[in-house]
Coordinates of C-alpha atoms and ligand atoms in Angstrom, one line a residue:
M1 CA 0.0 0.0 0.0
V2 CA 1.5 3.3 -1.0
R3 CA 1.3 5.9 1.7
M4 CA 0.9 9.4 0.5
N5 CA 0.9 12.6 2.4
R6 CA -2.7 12.3 3.6
S7 CA -1.7 10.8 6.9
R8 CA 0.4 13.8 7.9
R9 CA -1.4 15.7 10.7
R10 CA -0.1 17.7 13.5
P11 CA -1.7 17.5 16.9
T12 CA -4.6 19.9 17.1
G13 CA -6.7 21.4 19.8
R14 CA -10.2 22.4 19.3
T15 CA -11.7 25.5 20.7
V16 CA -15.4 26.1 20.6
T17 CA -16.1 29.8 20.7
A18 CA -18.9 32.2 20.1
A19 CA -18.0 31.9 16.5
T20 CA -20.5 29.1 16.4
V21 CA -23.1 31.8 16.4
A22 CA -21.7 33.5 13.3
V23 CA -21.2 30.1 11.7
A24 CA -24.8 29.2 12.3
A25 CA -25.8 32.3 10.3
V26 CA -23.7 31.1 7.4
L27 CA -25.1 27.7 7.6
A28 CA -28.6 29.0 7.5
L29 CA -27.8 30.2 4.0
V30 CA -26.9 26.7 3.0
A31 CA -30.5 25.7 3.6
G32 CA -31.6 28.2 1.1
C33 CA -29.3 26.9 -1.6
S34 CA -30.6 24.7 -4.4
S35 CA -29.2 21.3 -3.9
G36 CA -27.9 18.7 -6.3
R37 CA -24.8 18.0 -8.2
S38 CA -23.6 21.1 -9.9
S39 CA -23.4 19.4 -13.3
Q40 CA -27.0 18.4 -13.3
G41 CA -29.4 20.7 -14.9
A42 CA -26.7 23.4 -15.3
A43 CA -27.3 25.8 -18.1
A44 CA -24.8 25.9 -21.0
P45 CA -22.1 28.4 -20.9
S46 CA -23.0 31.8 -22.3
S47 CA -22.7 32.1 -26.1
D48 CA -20.0 34.8 -26.0
G49 CA -17.7 32.1 -24.7
R50 CA -17.0 33.9 -21.4
P51 CA -18.0 32.5 -18.0
S52 CA -21.5 33.7 -17.5
G53 CA -21.1 33.3 -13.7
A54 CA -24.7 32.2 -13.8
T55 CA -24.3 28.5 -13.5
A56 CA -22.5 26.3 -11.1
R57 CA -20.6 24.7 -13.9
T58 CA -18.9 27.9 -14.9
V59 CA -18.0 29.4 -11.5
A60 CA -14.4 29.9 -12.3
V61 CA -12.7 27.5 -9.9
V62 CA -10.0 25.1 -11.2
P63 CA -9.9 22.2 -10.5
R64 CA -13.7 22.1 -10.6
P65 CA -15.0 21.2 -7.2
A66 CA -16.6 17.8 -6.8
R67 CA -19.8 19.6 -5.8
L68 CA -20.8 23.2 -5.9
T69 CA -24.2 24.7 -5.2
L70 CA -25.1 28.3 -5.9
G71 CA -27.0 30.1 -3.2
S72 CA -29.8 32.5 -4.0
G73 CA -28.9 35.2 -1.4
A74 CA -26.3 37.8 -1.2
G75 CA -22.6 36.9 -1.2
F76 CA -19.9 38.2 1.1
G77 CA -18.0 41.3 0.4
V78 CA -14.3 41.1 1.1
T79 CA -12.4 44.3 1.7
A80 CA -9.0 45.1 3.0
A81 CA -10.5 45.3 6.5
T82 CA -12.0 41.8 6.4
P83 CA -10.6 39.7 9.2
V84 CA -9.4 36.1 8.9
H85 CA -10.1 33.8 11.8
A86 CA -8.7 30.4 12.7
E87 CA -10.5 27.9 14.9
G88 CA -9.2 24.5 16.0
G89 CA -5.5 24.8 16.6
P90 CA -2.2 25.2 14.9
D91 CA -3.2 23.7 11.5
A92 CA -6.1 26.0 11.2
Q93 CA -3.9 29.0 12.2
A94 CA -1.3 27.9 9.6
A95 CA -3.8 27.7 6.8
A96 CA -5.5 30.9 7.8
A97 CA -2.1 32.7 8.0
L98 CA -1.0 31.5 4.5
V99 CA -4.2 32.3 2.8
A100 CA -4.5 35.6 4.5
G101 CA -1.1 36.5 3.3
E102 CA -2.0 35.5 -0.3
L103 CA -5.1 37.7 0.0
K104 CA -3.3 40.5 1.8
L105 CA -5.7 40.3 4.7
R106 CA -4.9 40.1 8.4
T107 CA -5.6 37.3 10.8
E108 CA -7.4 38.1 14.0
G109 CA -8.0 36.2 17.2
G110 CA -11.5 35.4 18.2
S111 CA -14.3 35.0 15.9
G112 CA -17.1 36.9 14.1
A113 CA -17.9 38.1 10.6
G114 CA -15.2 37.5 8.1
I115 CA -13.4 34.6 6.7
T116 CA -13.1 31.6 9.1
F117 CA -10.9 28.6 8.8
R118 CA -12.2 25.9 11.1
L119 CA -10.5 22.6 11.7
D120 CA -13.0 20.2 13.0
P121 CA -11.9 16.6 13.7
R122 CA -15.5 15.5 13.5
A123 CA -16.2 17.1 10.2
A124 CA -17.6 14.7 7.6
T125 CA -15.0 15.8 4.9
P126 CA -12.8 13.2 3.3
P127 CA -9.0 13.5 3.6
E128 CA -7.9 16.8 2.0
G129 CA -11.5 17.7 1.5
Y130 CA -13.3 20.8 2.7
R131 CA -16.6 22.5 2.8
L132 CA -16.8 26.2 1.9
T133 CA -19.9 28.2 2.5
S134 CA -20.3 31.8 1.6
G135 CA -23.2 34.1 2.6
P136 CA -23.9 37.6 3.9
S137 CA -22.1 37.1 7.2
G138 CA -19.0 35.6 6.0
V139 CA -17.1 32.7 4.4
L140 CA -16.6 29.6 6.4
I141 CA -14.1 26.9 5.4
T142 CA -14.4 23.6 7.4
A143 CA -12.2 20.6 7.1
R144 CA -10.9 17.6 9.1
D145 CA -7.3 18.2 8.2
G146 CA -5.0 21.1 7.5
A147 CA -4.7 20.1 3.9
G148 CA -8.4 20.4 3.4
L149 CA -8.4 23.9 5.0
F150 CA -5.6 25.0 2.8
H151 CA -7.3 23.7 -0.4
G152 CA -10.4 25.5 0.6
G153 CA -8.4 28.6 0.9
Q154 CA -7.2 28.2 -2.7
T155 CA -10.8 27.9 -3.8
L156 CA -11.5 31.1 -2.0
R157 CA -8.7 32.9 -3.8
Q158 CA -10.2 31.9 -7.1
L159 CA -13.7 32.9 -6.0
L160 CA -12.6 36.4 -5.4
P161 CA -12.5 38.8 -8.3
A162 CA -9.7 37.9 -10.6
G163 CA -6.4 39.6 -10.1
G164 CA -6.4 39.0 -6.3
G165 CA -8.3 42.1 -5.5
Y166 CA -11.2 42.4 -3.1
G167 CA -14.8 42.1 -4.0
T168 CA -17.8 39.8 -3.5
V169 CA -17.6 36.1 -3.0
R170 CA -21.0 34.9 -4.3
A171 CA -23.3 32.9 -2.1
L172 CA -22.6 29.2 -2.5
V173 CA -21.6 26.0 -0.9
V174 CA -18.7 23.9 -2.1
D175 CA -18.3 20.3 -0.9
D176 CA -15.0 19.2 -2.3
S177 CA -12.4 16.4 -2.1
P178 CA -9.9 14.9 -4.5
R179 CA -10.4 12.0 -6.9
Y180 CA -6.8 10.8 -6.4
A181 CA -4.6 10.8 -3.3
Y182 CA -1.5 11.5 -5.5
R183 CA -1.6 14.7 -7.6
G184 CA 1.9 15.5 -8.6
A185 CA 4.1 17.7 -10.7
G186 CA 7.6 16.7 -11.7
L187 CA 10.3 19.3 -12.4
D188 CA 13.6 18.5 -14.0
V189 CA 16.2 20.5 -12.2
A190 CA 19.0 18.5 -13.7
R191 CA 19.0 19.5 -17.4
H192 CA 18.8 23.1 -16.3
F193 CA 19.3 24.1 -12.7
F194 CA 16.6 26.1 -10.9
T195 CA 17.3 28.0 -7.7
V196 CA 15.5 27.5 -4.3
A197 CA 13.5 30.7 -5.0
Q198 CA 12.5 29.5 -8.4
V199 CA 11.4 26.1 -7.1
E200 CA 9.4 27.9 -4.3
Q201 CA 7.7 29.9 -7.0
Y202 CA 6.9 26.6 -8.7
V203 CA 5.4 25.4 -5.5
D204 CA 3.1 28.4 -5.3
L205 CA 1.7 27.5 -8.7
L206 CA 1.2 23.9 -7.6
A207 CA -0.5 24.9 -4.4
L208 CA -3.0 27.1 -6.2
Y209 CA -4.2 24.1 -8.2
K210 CA -4.3 21.7 -5.2
F211 CA -1.3 19.5 -6.3
N212 CA 0.1 17.6 -3.3
H213 CA 3.4 16.2 -4.6
L214 CA 6.5 17.9 -6.1
H215 CA 8.8 15.4 -7.8
L216 CA 12.3 16.8 -8.2
H217 CA 14.3 15.1 -10.9
L218 CA 17.6 15.8 -9.2
T219 CA 20.1 13.9 -11.3
D220 CA 20.7 13.2 -14.9
D221 CA 23.5 13.0 -17.5
Q222 CA 23.9 16.8 -17.5
G223 CA 24.0 17.5 -13.8
W224 CA 23.8 16.3 -10.2
R225 CA 21.8 18.7 -8.0
I226 CA 21.8 17.4 -4.4
A227 CA 24.7 17.4 -1.9
V228 CA 25.7 14.1 -0.5
S229 CA 28.3 14.6 2.2
S230 CA 29.9 11.2 1.8
R231 CA 30.3 11.8 -2.0
P232 CA 31.4 15.4 -2.3
Q233 CA 32.5 15.2 -5.9
L234 CA 28.9 14.7 -7.0
T235 CA 28.2 18.4 -6.5
A236 CA 31.8 19.7 -6.8
V237 CA 32.1 18.2 -10.3
G238 CA 28.6 16.9 -11.3
G239 CA 26.9 20.0 -10.1
R240 CA 28.8 22.4 -12.4
T241 CA 27.2 21.5 -15.7
E242 CA 23.9 21.8 -17.5
V243 CA 22.4 21.6 -21.0
G244 CA 23.9 24.3 -23.2
G245 CA 27.1 24.7 -21.1
G246 CA 25.7 27.0 -18.3
Q247 CA 27.2 26.9 -14.8
G248 CA 24.6 24.5 -13.3
G249 CA 24.2 24.5 -9.6
Y250 CA 23.1 22.3 -6.8
Y251 CA 21.1 22.3 -3.5
S252 CA 23.0 22.1 -0.3
A253 CA 21.3 20.1 2.5
A254 CA 20.0 23.3 3.9
D255 CA 18.7 24.4 0.5
Y256 CA 16.9 21.2 0.0
R257 CA 15.4 21.3 3.5
A258 CA 14.1 24.8 2.7
I259 CA 12.3 23.6 -0.4
V260 CA 10.9 20.6 1.6
R261 CA 9.7 22.9 4.3
Y262 CA 8.2 25.5 1.9
A263 CA 6.3 22.7 0.1
E264 CA 5.2 21.0 3.3
D265 CA 3.7 24.3 4.6
R266 CA 1.5 24.2 1.5
H267 CA 0.7 20.5 2.0
I268 CA 2.9 19.4 -0.8
T269 CA 5.3 16.4 -0.3
V270 CA 8.6 16.4 -2.1
V271 CA 9.6 13.2 -3.9
P272 CA 13.3 13.3 -4.7
E273 CA 14.5 11.4 -7.8
I274 CA 18.0 9.9 -8.1
D275 CA 17.9 8.5 -11.7
L276 CA 19.9 5.3 -12.1
P277 CA 21.3 3.1 -13.6
G278 CA 21.0 5.2 -16.9
H279 CA 20.9 9.0 -17.0
S280 CA 24.0 8.8 -14.8
N281 CA 26.8 10.6 -16.8
A282 CA 27.1 13.4 -14.2
A283 CA 27.7 10.8 -11.4
I284 CA 30.2 8.9 -13.5
V285 CA 32.1 12.1 -14.4
S286 CA 32.3 12.8 -10.6
Y287 CA 33.3 9.2 -9.7
P288 CA 34.7 7.5 -12.7
E289 CA 34.9 4.2 -10.8
L290 CA 31.1 4.0 -11.3
A291 CA 31.8 3.0 -14.9
C292 CA 32.8 -0.5 -16.0
A293 CA 36.4 -1.1 -17.1
G294 CA 36.4 -0.6 -20.9
D295 CA 33.5 1.8 -20.9
R296 CA 34.1 5.1 -22.7
T297 CA 36.2 7.7 -20.8
P298 CA 33.8 9.8 -18.7
A299 CA 33.4 13.4 -20.0
P300 CA 30.9 16.1 -19.1
Y301 CA 27.8 16.1 -21.2
T302 CA 25.8 19.3 -22.0
S303 CA 23.7 18.2 -25.0
A304 CA 20.2 16.9 -24.8
G305 CA 20.5 13.3 -25.9
V306 CA 19.3 10.4 -23.8
G307 CA 20.0 6.7 -23.2
F308 CA 23.8 6.5 -23.5
S309 CA 25.0 6.3 -19.9
R310 CA 25.0 3.5 -17.3
V311 CA 26.7 2.8 -14.1
C312 CA 28.5 -0.6 -13.8
T313 CA 25.9 -3.0 -12.4
G314 CA 28.4 -5.8 -11.9
K315 CA 30.5 -4.1 -9.2
E316 CA 29.8 -4.1 -5.5
S317 CA 31.2 -0.6 -5.2
T318 CA 28.3 0.6 -7.4
Y319 CA 25.8 -0.6 -4.7
R320 CA 27.8 1.1 -2.0
F321 CA 27.4 4.3 -4.0
V322 CA 23.7 3.7 -4.3
D323 CA 23.4 3.1 -0.6
D324 CA 25.4 6.2 0.3
V325 CA 23.2 8.4 -1.9
V326 CA 19.9 6.9 -1.0
A327 CA 20.8 7.1 2.7
A328 CA 21.6 10.8 2.4
V329 CA 18.6 11.7 0.4
A330 CA 16.2 9.6 2.5
E331 CA 17.6 11.3 5.6
L332 CA 16.8 14.7 4.2
T333 CA 13.3 13.8 3.0
P334 CA 10.5 13.5 5.5
G335 CA 8.0 12.3 2.9
P336 CA 7.5 8.5 2.4
L337 CA 8.7 8.3 -1.2
I338 CA 12.0 8.2 -3.1
H339 CA 12.2 7.9 -6.9
L340 CA 15.0 5.8 -8.2
G341 CA 14.5 6.3 -11.9
G342 CA 15.1 3.3 -14.0
D343 CA 14.3 4.8 -17.4
E344 CA 16.1 4.6 -20.7
A345 CA 19.1 2.5 -19.6
K346 CA 19.4 1.6 -23.3
T347 CA 23.0 0.3 -23.1
L348 CA 22.4 -2.2 -20.4
A349 CA 21.5 -5.8 -21.0
P350 CA 18.0 -6.5 -19.7
A351 CA 19.2 -9.0 -17.1
D352 CA 21.8 -6.5 -15.7
Y353 CA 19.1 -3.7 -15.7
Q354 CA 16.7 -5.9 -13.8
A355 CA 19.3 -7.1 -11.3
F356 CA 20.3 -3.5 -10.6
M357 CA 16.7 -2.2 -10.2
K358 CA 15.8 -5.1 -7.9
R359 CA 18.7 -4.2 -5.6
A360 CA 18.1 -0.4 -5.8
I361 CA 14.5 -0.8 -4.8
A362 CA 15.6 -3.0 -1.9
V363 CA 18.0 -0.2 -0.8
G364 CA 15.3 2.4 -0.9
R365 CA 13.1 0.2 1.2
A366 CA 15.9 -0.5 3.6
H367 CA 16.2 3.2 4.2
G368 CA 12.5 3.4 5.1
K369 CA 11.1 4.7 1.8
Q370 CA 8.6 3.4 -0.6
V371 CA 10.2 3.4 -4.1
V372 CA 8.9 5.0 -7.2
A373 CA 10.4 4.0 -10.6
W374 CA 9.7 4.6 -14.3
D375 CA 7.6 2.1 -16.2
E376 CA 10.6 0.1 -17.6
A377 CA 10.9 -1.3 -14.0
A378 CA 7.5 -3.0 -14.0
A379 CA 8.9 -6.5 -13.5
E380 CA 10.8 -5.3 -10.4
Q381 CA 7.5 -4.1 -8.8
P382 CA 8.3 -0.8 -7.2
D383 CA 5.7 0.5 -4.8
L384 CA 4.7 3.1 -7.3
L385 CA 5.3 2.6 -11.0
Q386 CA 5.3 5.9 -13.0
I387 CA 3.9 5.3 -16.5
W388 CA 5.4 7.6 -19.1
H389 CA 5.3 5.7 -22.4
P390 CA 2.4 6.7 -24.5
A391 CA 0.1 3.6 -24.7
R392 CA 0.1 3.8 -28.5
Q393 CA 3.9 3.5 -28.5
S394 CA 3.9 0.5 -26.2
T395 CA 3.8 -3.1 -27.2
A396 CA 1.1 -5.4 -25.9
A397 CA 3.8 -7.2 -23.9
V398 CA 4.8 -3.9 -22.1
V399 CA 1.2 -3.1 -21.2
A400 CA 0.7 -6.6 -20.0
G401 CA 3.8 -6.3 -17.8
I402 CA 2.5 -3.1 -16.2
A403 CA -0.9 -4.7 -15.6
A404 CA 0.9 -7.7 -14.0
A405 CA 2.9 -5.4 -11.7
A406 CA -0.3 -3.7 -10.7
R407 CA -1.9 -7.0 -9.9
H408 CA 1.0 -7.8 -7.7
G409 CA 0.5 -4.6 -5.7
S410 CA 2.4 -1.8 -7.5
K411 CA 0.3 1.3 -7.7
L412 CA 0.4 3.2 -10.9
L413 CA 1.2 6.9 -11.3
M414 CA 0.0 8.1 -14.6
S415 CA 2.2 10.5 -16.6
P416 CA 1.7 9.3 -20.2
A417 CA 3.8 11.6 -22.3
D418 CA 1.1 12.2 -24.9
R419 CA -1.1 13.7 -22.2
A420 CA 1.0 14.7 -19.2
Y421 CA 4.4 15.7 -20.6
L422 CA 4.3 19.5 -20.4
D423 CA 7.7 19.8 -22.2
Q424 CA 6.0 18.7 -25.3
K425 CA 4.9 21.5 -27.7
Y426 CA 1.3 22.6 -27.8
D427 CA 1.4 22.7 -31.6
P428 CA 3.9 23.3 -34.3
S429 CA 4.0 27.0 -33.5
T430 CA 5.3 26.5 -29.9
P431 CA 8.8 28.0 -29.7
L432 CA 10.0 25.9 -26.7
G433 CA 9.8 22.2 -26.0
L434 CA 10.1 18.9 -27.7
A435 CA 7.6 16.9 -29.8
W436 CA 8.6 13.3 -29.7
A437 CA 5.3 12.3 -28.0
G438 CA 3.3 14.4 -30.4
Y439 CA 1.7 17.8 -29.7
V440 CA -0.1 18.1 -26.4
S441 CA -2.8 20.7 -26.8
V442 CA -4.7 22.0 -23.7
E443 CA -7.7 19.9 -24.7
H444 CA -5.5 16.8 -25.1
A445 CA -3.9 17.3 -21.7
Y446 CA -7.4 17.6 -20.3
D447 CA -9.5 15.1 -22.1
W448 CA -8.5 11.6 -20.9
N449 CA -9.3 9.2 -18.1
P450 CA -6.3 8.0 -16.0
D451 CA -8.3 4.9 -14.8
T452 CA -8.9 3.7 -18.4
Y453 CA -5.8 4.9 -20.2
L454 CA -3.9 1.6 -19.8
P455 CA -5.9 -1.3 -21.1
G456 CA -5.8 -4.1 -18.5
A457 CA -4.8 -2.1 -15.5
P458 CA -6.8 -3.5 -12.6
R459 CA -9.5 -1.4 -11.1
G460 CA -8.2 0.8 -8.3
S461 CA -4.6 0.5 -9.3
V462 CA -4.1 4.1 -10.3
A463 CA -2.9 6.1 -7.3
G464 CA -2.7 9.4 -9.2
V465 CA -1.5 11.6 -11.9
E466 CA 1.7 13.5 -12.4
A467 CA 2.5 16.3 -14.9
M468 CA 6.1 16.2 -16.0
L469 CA 8.2 19.1 -17.0
W470 CA 11.6 18.2 -18.5
T471 CA 13.9 21.1 -19.1
E472 CA 16.2 20.3 -22.0
T473 CA 14.8 23.4 -23.7
L474 CA 13.7 25.4 -20.7
S475 CA 16.0 27.5 -18.6
T476 CA 14.1 30.3 -17.0
S477 CA 11.0 30.6 -14.8
S478 CA 9.0 32.1 -17.6
D479 CA 10.0 29.2 -19.8
L480 CA 8.5 26.9 -17.2
Q481 CA 5.3 29.0 -17.0
L482 CA 4.9 29.1 -20.8
M483 CA 4.8 25.3 -20.9
D484 CA 2.8 24.9 -17.6
L485 CA 0.2 27.5 -18.1
P486 CA -2.4 26.7 -19.2
R487 CA -1.8 22.9 -19.2
L488 CA -0.9 22.3 -15.6
P489 CA -4.3 23.4 -14.4
A490 CA -5.8 21.0 -16.9
L491 CA -3.9 18.1 -15.3
A492 CA -4.8 19.4 -11.9
E493 CA -8.5 18.9 -12.8
V494 CA -7.7 15.5 -14.3
A495 CA -6.2 14.5 -10.9
W496 CA -8.8 16.2 -8.6
T497 CA -12.2 16.2 -10.1
P498 CA -14.4 13.2 -10.6
Q499 CA -14.4 12.0 -14.2
A500 CA -18.2 12.4 -14.5
E501 CA -17.9 16.1 -13.4
R502 CA -15.4 17.0 -16.0
S503 CA -16.1 18.5 -19.4
W504 CA -13.9 20.5 -21.8
A505 CA -16.8 22.7 -22.7
D506 CA -16.9 24.4 -19.3
F507 CA -13.3 23.8 -18.4
R508 CA -12.1 26.1 -21.2
L509 CA -14.2 28.9 -19.8
R510 CA -13.0 28.4 -16.2
L511 CA -9.4 28.2 -17.5
A512 CA -9.7 31.5 -19.4
A513 CA -10.9 33.1 -16.2
Q514 CA -7.6 32.2 -14.4
A515 CA -5.6 34.5 -16.6
P516 CA -6.0 37.7 -14.5
L517 CA -4.9 35.8 -11.4
W518 CA -1.7 34.6 -13.2
R519 CA -1.1 38.1 -14.3
S520 CA -1.4 39.4 -10.8
Q521 CA 1.2 36.9 -9.7
G522 CA 3.6 38.0 -12.5
W523 CA 3.3 34.7 -14.3
T524 CA 3.3 34.4 -18.1
W525 CA 1.4 31.9 -20.1
T526 CA 0.7 30.6 -23.6
R527 CA -2.4 31.9 -25.3
A528 CA -3.1 28.4 -26.4
A529 CA -5.7 27.6 -29.0
G530 CA -9.2 26.5 -27.9
V531 CA -9.4 28.7 -24.8
P532 CA -11.4 32.0 -25.0
W533 CA -8.7 34.2 -23.4
P534 CA -9.8 37.5 -22.0
Ligands
TNX601 C1 12.1 11.0 -21.8 S1 10.4 10.2 -19.7 C2 12.8 11.0 -20.6 C3 13.5 12.2 -20.1 C4 13.5 13.3 -21.1 C5 12.1 13.4 -21.7 C6 11.9 14.5 -22.7 C7 11.6 9.6 -19.1 C8 11.4 8.8 -18.0 N1 12.7 10.0 -19.7 O1 14.8 11.9 -19.8 O2 13.8 14.5 -20.5 O3 11.8 12.2 -22.4 O4 10.6 14.6 -23.1

């Protein structure tokens, strides 16, 4: 069973205060709301292609809540003077403080009219779920865990007038929780290095769309980005290169801890990836004994090719290296997962590859982690198998092998390149990115079902979805944003919203309505086809 970050909960105390009175007023509004699934009987979006605001379907929240019911009464006007209250202990205070900061509001002790974050261990909300009610006397967000409160706060941000300003939150009730426990985004910091501040900005984007895992691809042929004190050459040598010949960089233990902490505060778990036995040129340049006798002389690599490197799988010293690195990274990582790669080891014999992956997975487990690996490692049954090959490029035998791993207990993490690789161009006009998996339009990223993507995958085997951003062609934050926006929110909705509640027809309207919020954050985006941009 794969443990994800849901179980994480700090001790909480619960204070029942006079706020219950104000809360009751808000709840009275709920009774006046029309009930039923938001998708049922919803009017079609207005013909001018902009969100009409008149139907539950087009209220501009992404990912679309599992259930949203419009109220008939007045909404709640938020001004710069609106107080934010927290009830229920430190997790409530943390969520209230973060969201208040994002909205430029102040938190206030006590209770009363305003915005209230209420942690209630007895609430009926599922893990990470929340209830948000808005009416004349305020906005109340209730959840059973801190993650739920935080996600509710992100919904509130989107319900306020675009651009992060103040205004009216319409009267409504949202009852929301995620479809999948794992909603991830992978960032390749190896091909190009991104600083702590850049990664934190990336986390801000993920948090807005309710992602809960950040997968950092920390090592590859072109660079090694994480300090391992027992192997200092990895960063002293391997950290100094990147695609295109730039200076590279790496995270010290303190840097990495800062990223982990920043993400954790936003209910995002970091999943570090050490990619072996292929994609290992930077490690081999740092420690040439990782190569087999007779392999080519190690040399730094700053182009974008893949599949040529391998560590020597027949030497015990290689496994001591794996153990040193995994021990260090596991020690720095509070989350339950470590990713050990396993992709594109094209110069290794299958038997050598399999023997290596088997041992690597055992090392990860020995250091207390559950192991994620790319889909080539299906036969070795990692805890989480990350699917990246487009189904149409896979042979029946490969698909059958993945299904067999799932039957034996591996959970599947869906990142099929033809849907979830955000380094792929939108269309032939996209200046950045690659196109080996085909063009990935916004609609294509949106319009698929992770549960049925792989024929033969057993029911319930899909643990989640991960959007991957490889950076061979991307070197600045705005490069990342141009590829992520608007497709990352599409994948957020794939991962969060029940399949039956999703439709491209209204998603494109809700997506277009995000643009002012992006602008207010200083983020850039691609005005991709099919979306009625403002
Ligand atoms: C394949 S997907 C890779 C990456 C590349 C990416 C480029 C996978 C597990 N390996 O090494 O960066 O394609 O799209």
